[in-house]
Amino acid sequence: MVQPSITDETITTLANCLGRVRQNIALFNGRFPNSGNGTTYTLNDNVNWLAAFWPGLLWLSDAVSNDPIFRETAVSLLPTFYTRLDTQTHITHDLGFLYSLSARAQWQQTGDDAAAQLALVAAAQLWKRYRRPGHYIQAWGPVGDAEKGGLIIADTMMNLPLLFWASEQTGDDRYHEAAYHHAQNSRQFLIREDGSSFHTYFFNQETGEPLKGSTHQGFAEDSCWARGHAWLIYGFALAAQWCDDPQFLEAAKQTAVFFLNNLPADNIPLWDFRLSHDELAYRDSSAAAIAACGLLRIAAITGDETFRAQGNLLIDALIHECLETNPAGQGLLKHGALHIPKGWAPDDYLIFGDYFFLEALLTRKNKNPDFWGPTKKE
Ligand code: GLY
């Protein structure tokens, strides 16, 4: 039997994913998917860190489709992102995810200047979380919070592109500077010598003194949470594109090598690379999707075909191990792990896993509109 080529498989998968996104538009009906519950998504209002991955999926779909329904639906969701800033609903470091994939994406795909202005307002709010003397972005809680004022987390690396972009658009260097110093601190304190990573790190918020690494979603303080690690790979690859500093590319490569060296035989990571309990051995497809995007980005920066091949290997593993094939299923990828210590969605769809999977497929086909990197000049 003639085996389908990888290219055929990517094209078929892409077409199926677009069909599923299209089908979900009516089912989600203006609400925001979070994580799976069997073959459906639980839906929410625009109230948490996950809200922009659905518009992000619509904008990715818009980039490769002539069907106006994707863009019309994404545009119809943007008013909730204005409201969210007006009402200050759950404002954290995640403003980067939230406004890169909604407002910036809309500006990029349609030229809507009002959307760009909204993304700039969000960037200004994110900048307010930049803490000195430590020079980091505070992840959670009110700025200066007694418990969380000194906390950084790996995930924030993916929120920095909104700050870099704001400097690119306005010429105001303060955003770039904050993102640059945060990335330097993340490189120095989150990445361990062996290339593994802490999920979180605490500074003394009064003096800026580095205190200790820890975890929030990982198995243990000295373990390595797979998705946090994937955020670092992709986040440092993006920082390398935005900043003239070779240390960021080195950090992206070092974390990528650790990730690849610690994959199981099926190439889908367990949710933590240092688990000691078999009964918790859930896989996290979202970590593989994010890491695939990071590896393809490293390859694009360096021209290193090894990283491209490894990124494609992860995409193939996701297609073979995790792709939803049930026509009634709403998710693109099965087997995501949201928050194992809290028992949330341990083996389910995750909307960000779907987003980064589609982004990886588009990148493989040279069709990624890129809502994270420097703006492409026409
Ligand atoms: N940023 C939260 C998570 O990755 O679950």
Short mmCIF file of C-alpha atoms and ligand atoms in Angstrom, two decimals:
data_model
loop_
_atom_site.label_atom_id
_atom_site.label_comp_id
_atom_site.label_asym_id
_atom_site.label_seq_id
_atom_site.Cartn_x
_atom_site.Cartn_y
_atom_site.Cartn_z
CA MET A 1 0.00 0.00 0.00
CA VAL A 2 1.27 3.48 -0.82
CA GLN A 3 1.74 5.47 2.39
CA PRO A 4 0.51 9.10 2.29
CA SER A 5 3.40 11.55 2.27
CA ILE A 6 3.99 13.84 5.26
CA THR A 7 2.92 16.78 3.12
CA ASP A 8 -0.39 15.10 2.23
CA GLU A 9 -0.94 14.30 5.88
CA THR A 10 -0.30 17.90 6.96
CA ILE A 11 -2.67 19.21 4.29
CA THR A 12 -5.41 16.76 5.27
CA THR A 13 -4.95 17.53 8.97
CA LEU A 14 -5.04 21.25 8.28
CA ALA A 15 -8.25 20.92 6.27
CA ASN A 16 -9.86 18.82 9.02
CA CYS A 17 -8.83 21.30 11.70
CA LEU A 18 -10.29 24.22 9.74
CA GLY A 19 -13.52 22.25 9.32
CA ARG A 20 -13.70 21.66 13.07
CA VAL A 21 -13.01 25.33 13.89
CA ARG A 22 -15.75 26.30 11.43
CA GLN A 23 -18.18 23.82 12.98
CA ASN A 24 -17.44 25.16 16.47
CA ILE A 25 -18.41 28.74 15.61
CA ALA A 26 -22.14 28.05 15.95
CA LEU A 27 -21.62 25.69 18.89
CA PHE A 28 -19.59 28.20 20.91
CA ASN A 29 -22.02 30.98 19.98
CA GLY A 30 -20.01 33.98 21.20
CA ARG A 31 -18.56 32.26 24.26
CA PHE A 32 -14.99 31.10 24.93
CA PRO A 33 -13.83 27.46 25.06
CA ASN A 34 -11.49 26.53 27.92
CA SER A 35 -10.87 22.81 28.38
CA GLY A 36 -12.61 19.63 27.34
CA ASN A 37 -15.35 17.63 28.96
CA GLY A 38 -15.51 14.43 26.93
CA THR A 39 -16.03 15.44 23.31
CA THR A 40 -17.23 18.97 24.07
CA TYR A 41 -15.55 22.11 25.33
CA THR A 42 -16.60 23.85 28.54
CA LEU A 43 -17.47 27.45 27.65
CA ASN A 44 -16.90 30.61 29.61
CA ASP A 45 -17.25 34.37 29.28
CA ASN A 46 -14.15 36.44 28.60
CA VAL A 47 -12.91 36.22 32.17
CA ASN A 48 -9.72 34.19 32.35
CA TRP A 49 -6.30 33.77 30.73
CA LEU A 50 -7.65 31.40 28.06
CA ALA A 51 -10.00 33.81 26.30
CA ALA A 52 -7.85 34.79 23.31
CA PHE A 53 -6.95 31.33 22.04
CA TRP A 54 -10.35 30.96 20.38
CA PRO A 55 -10.09 34.27 18.46
CA GLY A 56 -6.47 33.28 17.79
CA LEU A 57 -7.63 30.03 16.19
CA LEU A 58 -10.13 32.02 14.11
CA TRP A 59 -7.43 34.42 12.94
CA LEU A 60 -5.10 31.55 12.02
CA SER A 61 -7.98 30.02 10.05
CA ASP A 62 -8.66 33.38 8.40
CA ALA A 63 -5.05 33.51 7.21
CA VAL A 64 -5.51 30.35 5.11
CA SER A 65 -9.17 30.56 4.10
CA ASN A 66 -11.26 32.77 1.83
CA ASP A 67 -14.32 32.13 3.96
CA PRO A 68 -15.23 35.40 5.76
CA ILE A 69 -16.88 33.54 8.64
CA PHE A 70 -13.59 33.15 10.56
CA ARG A 71 -12.78 36.85 10.52
CA GLU A 72 -16.38 37.94 11.10
CA THR A 73 -16.58 35.75 14.19
CA ALA A 74 -13.21 36.90 15.55
CA VAL A 75 -14.18 40.55 15.01
CA SER A 76 -17.49 39.95 16.81
CA LEU A 77 -15.55 38.78 19.92
CA LEU A 78 -13.29 41.84 20.22
CA PRO A 79 -15.81 44.06 22.12
CA THR A 80 -15.48 41.68 25.08
CA PHE A 81 -11.75 42.47 25.16
CA TYR A 82 -12.52 46.22 25.47
CA THR A 83 -14.95 45.45 28.29
CA ARG A 84 -12.43 43.31 30.02
CA LEU A 85 -9.93 46.17 30.30
CA ASP A 86 -12.68 48.63 31.27
CA THR A 87 -13.86 46.35 34.05
CA GLN A 88 -10.33 45.18 34.96
CA THR A 89 -11.45 41.57 34.85
CA HIS A 90 -8.70 39.17 35.95
CA ILE A 91 -5.77 41.36 34.90
CA THR A 92 -2.46 39.50 35.23
CA HIS A 93 0.73 38.98 33.19
CA ASP A 94 -1.53 37.11 30.73
CA LEU A 95 -2.43 40.39 29.03
CA GLY A 96 0.20 39.36 26.48
CA PHE A 97 -1.61 36.17 25.45
CA LEU A 98 -4.96 37.91 25.63
CA TYR A 99 -4.24 40.93 23.44
CA SER A 100 -1.66 39.45 21.03
CA LEU A 101 -4.15 36.88 19.75
CA SER A 102 -7.20 39.17 19.75
CA ALA A 103 -6.39 42.85 19.18
CA ARG A 104 -2.93 42.57 17.59
CA ALA A 105 -4.10 39.69 15.40
CA GLN A 106 -7.14 41.69 14.26
CA TRP A 107 -4.95 44.67 13.41
CA GLN A 108 -2.55 42.42 11.53
CA GLN A 109 -5.23 40.59 9.55
CA THR A 110 -7.48 43.57 8.80
CA GLY A 111 -5.46 46.77 9.32
CA ASP A 112 -7.90 47.85 12.05
CA ASP A 113 -6.13 50.74 13.81
CA ALA A 114 -8.60 50.79 16.71
CA ALA A 115 -7.65 47.17 17.44
CA ALA A 116 -3.97 48.19 17.49
CA GLN A 117 -4.83 50.97 19.95
CA LEU A 118 -6.54 48.42 22.19
CA ALA A 119 -3.45 46.20 22.09
CA LEU A 120 -1.34 49.23 23.06
CA VAL A 121 -3.61 49.99 26.05
CA ALA A 122 -3.17 46.37 27.15
CA ALA A 123 0.61 46.64 26.73
CA ALA A 124 0.64 49.78 28.90
CA GLN A 125 -1.22 47.85 31.60
CA LEU A 126 1.16 44.92 31.33
CA TRP A 127 4.07 47.33 31.68
CA LYS A 128 2.65 48.50 35.02
CA ARG A 129 3.46 45.02 36.36
CA TYR A 130 7.19 45.63 35.74
CA ARG A 131 8.78 45.64 39.17
CA ARG A 132 11.94 47.41 40.19
CA PRO A 133 14.49 47.06 41.69
CA GLY A 134 14.18 43.37 40.65
CA HIS A 135 13.43 44.15 36.96
CA TYR A 136 10.80 41.49 36.38
CA ILE A 137 7.12 41.30 35.41
CA GLN A 138 5.02 40.24 38.40
CA ALA A 139 2.92 37.28 37.28
CA TRP A 140 -0.13 37.23 39.50
CA GLY A 141 -1.97 39.26 42.11
CA PRO A 142 -2.23 43.02 42.54
CA VAL A 143 1.07 44.83 41.90
CA GLY A 144 3.04 44.83 45.14
CA ASP A 145 0.92 42.07 46.69
CA ALA A 146 2.54 40.86 49.91
CA GLU A 147 2.55 37.20 48.83
CA LYS A 148 2.88 37.42 45.02
CA GLY A 149 4.77 40.70 44.53
CA GLY A 150 8.09 38.91 44.01
CA LEU A 151 6.81 36.08 41.80
CA ILE A 152 7.86 35.35 38.22
CA ILE A 153 6.74 32.33 36.19
CA ALA A 154 7.98 30.64 33.02
CA ASP A 155 4.71 31.31 31.16
CA THR A 156 5.39 35.07 31.15
CA MET A 157 8.00 34.61 28.43
CA MET A 158 5.07 34.26 25.99
CA ASN A 159 3.54 37.52 27.23
CA LEU A 160 6.65 39.58 26.41
CA PRO A 161 5.96 39.84 22.65
CA LEU A 162 3.11 42.29 23.37
CA LEU A 163 5.62 44.59 25.09
CA PHE A 164 8.24 44.24 22.33
CA TRP A 165 5.53 44.95 19.74
CA ALA A 166 4.33 48.03 21.66
CA SER A 167 7.85 49.49 21.51
CA GLU A 168 8.06 48.66 17.79
CA GLN A 169 4.77 50.46 17.16
CA THR A 170 5.19 53.50 19.42
CA GLY A 171 8.98 54.01 19.53
CA ASP A 172 8.68 54.04 23.34
CA ASP A 173 11.66 51.96 24.56
CA ARG A 174 10.26 51.41 28.05
CA TYR A 175 8.23 48.40 26.95
CA HIS A 176 11.19 46.77 25.22
CA GLU A 177 13.44 47.45 28.21
CA ALA A 178 11.00 45.83 30.66
CA ALA A 179 10.58 42.76 28.46
CA TYR A 180 14.33 42.51 27.90
CA HIS A 181 15.19 42.63 31.62
CA HIS A 182 12.41 40.19 32.48
CA ALA A 183 13.77 37.77 29.87
CA GLN A 184 17.28 38.14 31.32
CA ASN A 185 16.01 37.32 34.82
CA SER A 186 14.04 34.34 33.48
CA ARG A 187 17.13 33.06 31.69
CA GLN A 188 19.31 33.45 34.75
CA PHE A 189 16.95 32.13 37.42
CA LEU A 190 14.38 29.84 35.79
CA ILE A 191 16.77 27.75 33.69
CA ARG A 192 18.94 25.31 35.62
CA GLU A 193 22.44 24.31 34.56
CA ASP A 194 21.26 21.01 33.08
CA GLY A 195 18.75 22.81 30.82
CA SER A 196 15.70 21.87 32.93
CA SER A 197 13.63 24.65 34.49
CA PHE A 198 11.80 25.91 37.51
CA HIS A 199 8.21 26.89 36.83
CA THR A 200 8.34 29.82 39.24
CA TYR A 201 10.92 31.95 41.02
CA PHE A 202 10.67 34.37 43.93
CA PHE A 203 12.49 37.67 44.36
CA ASN A 204 12.51 39.93 47.38
CA GLN A 205 10.26 42.65 46.00
CA GLU A 206 11.76 45.35 48.22
CA THR A 207 15.42 44.72 47.37
CA GLY A 208 15.21 42.73 44.12
CA GLU A 209 17.33 39.99 45.67
CA PRO A 210 16.78 36.58 43.98
CA LEU A 211 15.44 34.12 46.56
CA LYS A 212 14.36 30.70 45.29
CA GLY A 213 12.88 28.58 42.53
CA SER A 214 9.60 26.74 43.03
CA THR A 215 6.58 25.45 41.12
CA HIS A 216 2.87 26.08 40.77
CA GLN A 217 1.70 23.51 38.23
CA GLY A 218 4.63 21.09 38.32
CA PHE A 219 5.10 17.89 40.28
CA ALA A 220 7.67 19.28 42.73
CA GLU A 221 9.86 22.32 43.34
CA ASP A 222 12.86 20.60 41.79
CA SER A 223 10.94 18.90 38.96
CA CYS A 224 10.38 20.30 35.48
CA TRP A 225 6.79 21.05 34.42
CA ALA A 226 6.58 20.21 30.72
CA ARG A 227 4.32 23.04 29.59
CA GLY A 228 6.20 25.68 31.56
CA HIS A 229 9.35 24.38 29.91
CA ALA A 230 7.70 24.62 26.47
CA TRP A 231 6.70 28.24 27.20
CA LEU A 232 10.40 28.91 27.83
CA ILE A 233 11.52 27.32 24.55
CA TYR A 234 9.08 29.33 22.46
CA GLY A 235 9.37 32.49 24.59
CA PHE A 236 13.16 32.60 24.35
CA ALA A 237 13.07 31.93 20.59
CA LEU A 238 10.75 34.95 20.28
CA ALA A 239 12.94 37.08 22.58
CA ALA A 240 15.87 36.17 20.32
CA GLN A 241 13.95 37.56 17.35
CA TRP A 242 13.09 40.79 19.13
CA CYS A 243 16.43 41.46 20.89
CA ASP A 244 19.97 41.71 19.72
CA ASP A 245 21.25 39.36 22.43
CA PRO A 246 22.67 35.92 21.57
CA GLN A 247 21.97 34.68 25.11
CA PHE A 248 18.26 34.34 24.31
CA LEU A 249 18.86 32.05 21.35
CA GLU A 250 21.21 29.98 23.51
CA ALA A 251 18.49 29.75 26.18
CA ALA A 252 15.95 28.64 23.57
CA LYS A 253 18.31 25.96 22.28
CA GLN A 254 19.35 24.76 25.74
CA THR A 255 15.74 24.34 26.92
CA ALA A 256 14.81 22.72 23.58
CA VAL A 257 17.58 20.15 23.86
CA PHE A 258 16.47 19.22 27.39
CA PHE A 259 12.86 18.85 26.20
CA LEU A 260 13.86 16.62 23.27
CA ASN A 261 16.24 14.50 25.35
CA ASN A 262 13.52 13.77 27.89
CA LEU A 263 10.69 12.71 25.60
CA PRO A 264 9.22 9.22 25.89
CA ALA A 265 9.11 6.84 22.90
CA ASP A 266 5.89 8.33 21.47
CA ASN A 267 7.35 11.89 21.58
CA ILE A 268 4.43 13.28 23.62
CA PRO A 269 5.81 14.49 26.97
CA LEU A 270 4.34 13.54 30.29
CA TRP A 271 3.05 16.64 32.08
CA ASP A 272 6.23 16.79 34.17
CA PHE A 273 9.68 15.54 33.15
CA ARG A 274 10.51 14.45 36.70
CA LEU A 275 7.53 12.47 37.89
CA SER A 276 7.99 9.87 40.54
CA HIS A 277 4.41 8.55 40.73
CA ASP A 278 3.27 6.25 37.93
CA GLU A 279 -0.36 6.90 38.71
CA LEU A 280 0.02 10.54 37.69
CA ALA A 281 1.54 9.72 34.31
CA TYR A 282 -0.74 11.88 32.15
CA ARG A 283 0.59 13.20 28.86
CA ASP A 284 0.42 16.87 27.86
CA SER A 285 -0.18 17.31 24.14
CA SER A 286 -0.27 21.10 24.57
CA ALA A 287 3.37 21.09 25.71
CA ALA A 288 4.34 19.24 22.53
CA ALA A 289 2.39 21.73 20.36
CA ILE A 290 4.00 24.77 22.03
CA ALA A 291 7.48 23.20 21.84
CA ALA A 292 6.93 22.38 18.14
CA CYS A 293 6.26 26.09 17.48
CA GLY A 294 9.40 26.97 19.45
CA LEU A 295 11.57 24.48 17.57
CA LEU A 296 10.30 25.70 14.19
CA ARG A 297 11.01 29.28 15.30
CA ILE A 298 14.57 28.39 16.32
CA ALA A 299 15.01 26.75 12.90
CA ALA A 300 13.67 29.88 11.16
CA ILE A 301 16.14 32.10 13.06
CA THR A 302 19.20 29.88 12.69
CA GLY A 303 18.49 27.92 9.50
CA ASP A 304 19.35 24.81 11.53
CA GLU A 305 17.51 21.93 9.86
CA THR A 306 17.91 19.70 12.94
CA PHE A 307 15.54 21.91 14.89
CA ARG A 308 13.11 21.97 11.95
CA ALA A 309 13.18 18.18 11.78
CA GLN A 310 12.56 17.90 15.54
CA GLY A 311 9.67 20.36 15.34
CA ASN A 312 8.14 18.32 12.53
CA LEU A 313 8.68 15.15 14.53
CA LEU A 314 6.56 16.60 17.34
CA ILE A 315 3.85 17.63 14.87
CA ASP A 316 3.80 14.11 13.45
CA ALA A 317 3.60 12.64 16.95
CA LEU A 318 0.63 14.91 17.72
CA ILE A 319 -1.10 13.85 14.50
CA HIS A 320 -0.58 10.16 15.22
CA GLU A 321 -1.10 10.10 18.99
CA CYS A 322 -3.42 12.96 19.88
CA LEU A 323 -5.47 14.17 16.93
CA GLU A 324 -9.23 14.05 17.54
CA THR A 325 -10.76 11.82 14.87
CA ASN A 326 -14.31 11.64 16.22
CA PRO A 327 -16.33 13.83 13.80
CA ALA A 328 -18.49 15.03 16.70
CA GLY A 329 -15.50 16.03 18.85
CA GLN A 330 -14.99 19.78 19.31
CA GLY A 331 -11.28 19.78 20.09
CA LEU A 332 -8.36 19.41 17.69
CA LEU A 333 -6.04 17.63 20.13
CA LYS A 334 -6.79 15.11 22.83
CA HIS A 335 -4.57 14.38 25.85
CA GLY A 336 -3.84 17.83 27.25
CA ALA A 337 -3.12 18.22 30.98
CA LEU A 338 -4.34 21.53 32.41
CA HIS A 339 -3.43 21.47 36.09
CA ILE A 340 -2.63 18.06 37.55
CA PRO A 341 -1.89 19.15 41.15
CA LYS A 342 -5.41 20.63 41.27
CA GLY A 343 -6.95 17.74 39.30
CA TRP A 344 -8.22 20.05 36.53
CA ALA A 345 -8.65 18.58 33.02
CA PRO A 346 -5.94 15.92 33.33
CA ASP A 347 -6.55 14.27 29.94
CA ASP A 348 -8.68 16.61 27.86
CA TYR A 349 -8.85 19.15 25.08
CA LEU A 350 -7.10 22.43 25.91
CA ILE A 351 -7.91 25.45 23.77
CA PHE A 352 -4.29 26.67 23.79
CA GLY A 353 -3.07 23.22 22.74
CA ASP A 354 -5.42 23.49 19.75
CA TYR A 355 -4.18 27.01 19.01
CA PHE A 356 -0.47 26.08 19.00
CA PHE A 357 -1.13 22.87 17.05
CA LEU A 358 -2.80 24.85 14.25
CA GLU A 359 -0.03 27.46 14.41
CA ALA A 360 2.58 24.69 14.07
CA LEU A 361 0.76 23.20 11.07
CA LEU A 362 0.60 26.61 9.40
CA THR A 363 4.27 27.27 10.15
CA ARG A 364 5.14 23.94 8.55
CA LYS A 365 3.30 25.09 5.43
CA ASN A 366 4.94 28.57 5.55
CA LYS A 367 1.52 30.12 6.16
CA ASN A 368 1.76 31.29 9.77
CA PRO A 369 0.59 34.95 9.95
CA ASP A 370 2.74 35.26 13.12
CA PHE A 371 1.06 37.16 15.93
CA TRP A 372 4.18 37.04 18.16
CA GLY A 373 7.26 38.12 16.22
CA PRO A 374 8.35 41.48 14.79
CA THR A 375 5.87 42.94 12.30
CA LYS A 376 6.69 41.90 8.75
CA LYS A 377 7.44 44.77 6.42
CA GLU A 378 5.55 44.59 3.10
N1 GLY B 1 -0.28 29.66 31.66
C1 GLY B 1 -0.96 28.67 32.40
C2 GLY B 1 -0.78 27.31 31.86
O1 GLY B 1 0.03 27.10 30.98
O2 GLY B 1 -1.49 26.44 32.32
#
